[in-house]
Every structure is written in C-alpha cells, then in structure tokens.
Amino acid sequence: MDIQYMIEIFPRFLLVIPITILIVVLSAIFGLMLSIPVAAIRIRKIPVLSQMMGAYISFTRSTPILLQLFLFFFGLPVLLQLIGFDIMKIDAITAAVACLIVFNGAYMSEVLRPAYLAIEKGQHEAAESLGYTPFQKMKTVIIPQMAPIALPGLGNAIIHLIHDSSLVFAIGVVDIMGMATIMSGDTFGMKQVEVFLTVALIYWGISMISEQLIRLLERRKKKVLKNTGYKLKEEEAGYSV
Amino acid sequence: MFDIMTVFESFVEILKVVPKTLLLALIILVLSFMLGAAITYIQSLGIPVVKQIIGVLQSFLRGTPNVVLLYLVYYALPLVSAWFLGLFNVTLDPSSLNSTAIVIVTFSICYSVFQSEIIRGALHSLDKNQIEAAQSLGYSTTQTLRKVIIPQVMVEALPDTMNAFLIIIKALSLAFLVTVVDIFAQARLVGAQSFSYLEAFVAAALVYWGICVILTYAIDKLENRMRRGYA
C-alpha cells in the first residue's frame, strides 16, 4: 500500500469527474422527461402504445446496462443511416448519454406510475369539480402529493445512474474509470490496487454526497407538506420512513 | 449492414454459455445469501465496535460501483491472500488465482449486503407471537427455526432473492473485464470472429431477455404456490 501515491494521483481524477457528472446530470434530466410520457401512456393504457412501452420497460430491465451501451454504440449509427443520416461512427459520450437516457426513461417511469396511481381518485374529482384545468390540477393538486412518494425512488434511480455511469469506459469514454484503466497501465501494473482503491473512495464520496442531497430534498418536501396540513401515507399507517 | 442470419448464428453460439452463466450466478447467490445471513446475525447481536465496522462496510459496498470493486478485488485479492497464507508459511503464487474464483468472491461480497437487507426485512415481517407460541409448545430453538421461522421467512424473502438472482445474472456481464466468459463475453467473442458486433449483441440481448422473462414467470408461479399454504 502506497498512500503517498494515492494522494498524488487524486488530482488527476478530479479533472475527469466533470465528465461523469455531465453524463449523470444529462441522463437524469432527459431520462425524467422521457419517463413522463412513458408513464402517462402506461397509466392511460393507450392500446398499441401501452404494449410497446411495456416491452420497452421489460427489455431495459432484463438486459445488462453494459450490453445496452454496446448496442447503442454499434446500433445507433446503423439506425441513423436507415433514417437517412450518413454517420459512420458516433461519439462515445453521445452513445453513452443516449443509452442512459433510454435506460432511465424506463426505470423512472416505473417509479412515477405507482406514485401517480397512489393518489386517490377523489383528489382528481375534487380538483375537477372546482373547475381546475388539467394542467392546474397536475400542478397544484397531483404533483405535490406525488412528490413525497416518488422522491425516494427517484433518488435510488440517481444513485444507480451514478454506478451505471462507471461502465461507460467500456465503450471508450474517459471518465473516472477510464482514467483509472489508463493509469493502471502507466505504472506497468505495479500500483493497480492503489489506483482502484482511490476510484472506489471517489465513487463512495460521490454516492454519499448525492444521497445526503436527496435526503435533504425529501425532508424539505415533507416539511412543506406538513405545514399545509397534508398527512403522509406512512404516517397514517403508523411508521416512519 | 444488419444481417438477421448472423443474429441467429450468434444466438446459437451464445446459448452454449447460458448454463455456465446460470451456474455461476447460482453459486454467487447461495454464497451471498449465506454471507448476508451471517451479517444479519452479527448485526442483531449489537456488539459495539463490530456493528460500526459492518455499517461502514455496508455503506462502502453500496456506494461503489461493481466494476470498481471487481477491479479492486482482482488486483488486491491475490496479494492479500498471498500475504495471509505467508503468515502460515504457505507460499502462493499471486498470479495462480483463477479469475472465475475472483468473480465469485467479488460478487458474493457485493450482494451479501443486499441479501442481508432482504433477510432482515423478511424477519421483521414475522409475527413475534409465532415464536412465543412455538416456545410455549415446548419447541427447541432448532425446531422453532426449522418448523416456524424458516418456512415463513422463505416465502417472504423469495421474490427479492430471485430478483437478486436476475440482478446477479446481469452483473456477471462485467466478468468479461477479467476474462471470464459469460453471455456478454461470449457475444463479444462471437462478434469479434465475424466483425459483426451489432448482430452478436442483439442476439445476446435476446438471450438475456428470454432468461429474465422465463425466470420471472417461474418465480411468480412458485411464489403463488408457496403462499397458498399460508393464505
């Protein structure tokens, strides 16, 4: 064990952390945006589309993310050529982000769907009887109640996303893991344990920080809801989360 | 550009490694279950320092991706075991460790944390009165465990455990990094032979999808059947 060396290489990892964060943030935001229509289609049970979304969710759940990354990396150019774009090869980061967006769209839609279905029908009817437009209803009645139910699941999705993003080095993105594989070659295989221990500590740190941020958000949401007199489902059931 | 026949040929090639992958996943599942049970037991004892150490270990295992852990164990385990065996004057060549063994060790440790959570959850769902009733009937500890606790906890833990099995099958796709050939690694090999990576990966995706659909169906059936006895 060479602690000195671990401290020495740490700054080099700091340079590539933004790439990991960029991939995670982009896929989280666009994944959430994708998951909303997917969840809506599944909730409304629109005939053909609903089955297609069911197959899409089942596919992304049952194949390893590594395989999906490779499918996107090799498959996206072929698909684009079929539509008429003449691209021989796509950027590894683009493929990685596209893949993680598609993956998260499915994952998060399965978080949002039960959260939406957990809202009582009476809430919809009450809002409608007060003359709310569908948009107003969602904004002021449904989403505030969905949030505390969906937030833990979405938080989990983000943590999973951070972990999954460590696989993008397999298609050639130089993120934290990519840097580590380059570095373990630099030292002629002498200090690999130190390199990967540093990487493990960095990921541990990132996961802990994001976990705390999600906790903070959850707590704030709960406080707001408590002030408005809303009772959380689990409080009624008699246990706390 | 995209050839259906190649997909079919790769599919047949990939099917050959499915039994090996399933066996590996099963070994990992059983080992991680036993480790998880041990962790749950140690935690329930509540020994001051040990409890904190396990807590930190759990947080570490949950906070780091599997790839990183796999690489870490891949490079560290031979050194650590050589050093450890050196204490007993047994010399071990660090490079002689089988990479399959390393994959099994890594994933067993990784998933033991999740398994311990599953076991704890299942134990919580068990009514305390059940144990008291068994004791009042004069059952010994082993008898209570065998006849009352385990049958009920097993039904509770089954869905999550099987879910873990599917997760392990998927996680094994990382094993190609340390040269263990599972479904995904086989797809890479098949693809490399004919320069038709896309077809090979599509075939591999279909294999994974098929395995998951079949297993999910089987688990649902099994769970319904086991629950019937207690309904």
Short mmCIF file of N, CA and C in Angstrom, two decimals, chain B residues 3 6-7 30 63 85 104 132 171 190 194:
data_model
loop_
_atom_site.label_atom_id
_atom_site.label_comp_id
_atom_site.label_asym_id
_atom_site.label_seq_id
_atom_site.Cartn_x
_atom_site.Cartn_y
_atom_site.Cartn_z
N ASP B 3 -27.57 -8.11 -40.51
CA ASP B 3 -27.91 -9.39 -41.11
C ASP B 3 -28.62 -10.29 -40.10
N THR B 6 -26.93 -13.72 -39.29
CA THR B 6 -25.81 -13.66 -38.34
C THR B 6 -26.33 -13.62 -36.91
N VAL B 7 -27.44 -12.89 -36.72
CA VAL B 7 -28.04 -12.83 -35.39
C VAL B 7 -28.40 -14.23 -34.94
N VAL B 30 -26.05 -18.23 -3.67
CA VAL B 30 -26.02 -19.04 -2.45
C VAL B 30 -24.98 -18.49 -1.48
N GLY B 63 -21.95 2.10 -1.93
CA GLY B 63 -21.60 3.36 -2.56
C GLY B 63 -20.65 3.24 -3.74
N LEU B 85 -1.53 -16.15 3.60
CA LEU B 85 -1.02 -17.51 3.65
C LEU B 85 0.45 -17.53 4.04
N ILE B 104 -16.44 -14.78 -8.45
CA ILE B 104 -17.37 -15.32 -7.44
C ILE B 104 -17.19 -14.59 -6.11
N GLU B 132 -43.22 -17.06 20.16
CA GLU B 132 -43.69 -17.32 21.53
C GLU B 132 -44.59 -18.55 21.57
N ALA B 171 -25.26 -8.60 -13.70
CA ALA B 171 -23.98 -8.05 -13.24
C ALA B 171 -22.81 -8.89 -13.74
N VAL B 190 -17.96 -13.87 -30.21
CA VAL B 190 -18.63 -14.22 -31.45
C VAL B 190 -18.59 -13.05 -32.43
N SER B 194 -16.52 -12.50 -36.55
CA SER B 194 -17.07 -12.18 -37.86
C SER B 194 -17.19 -10.68 -38.09
#
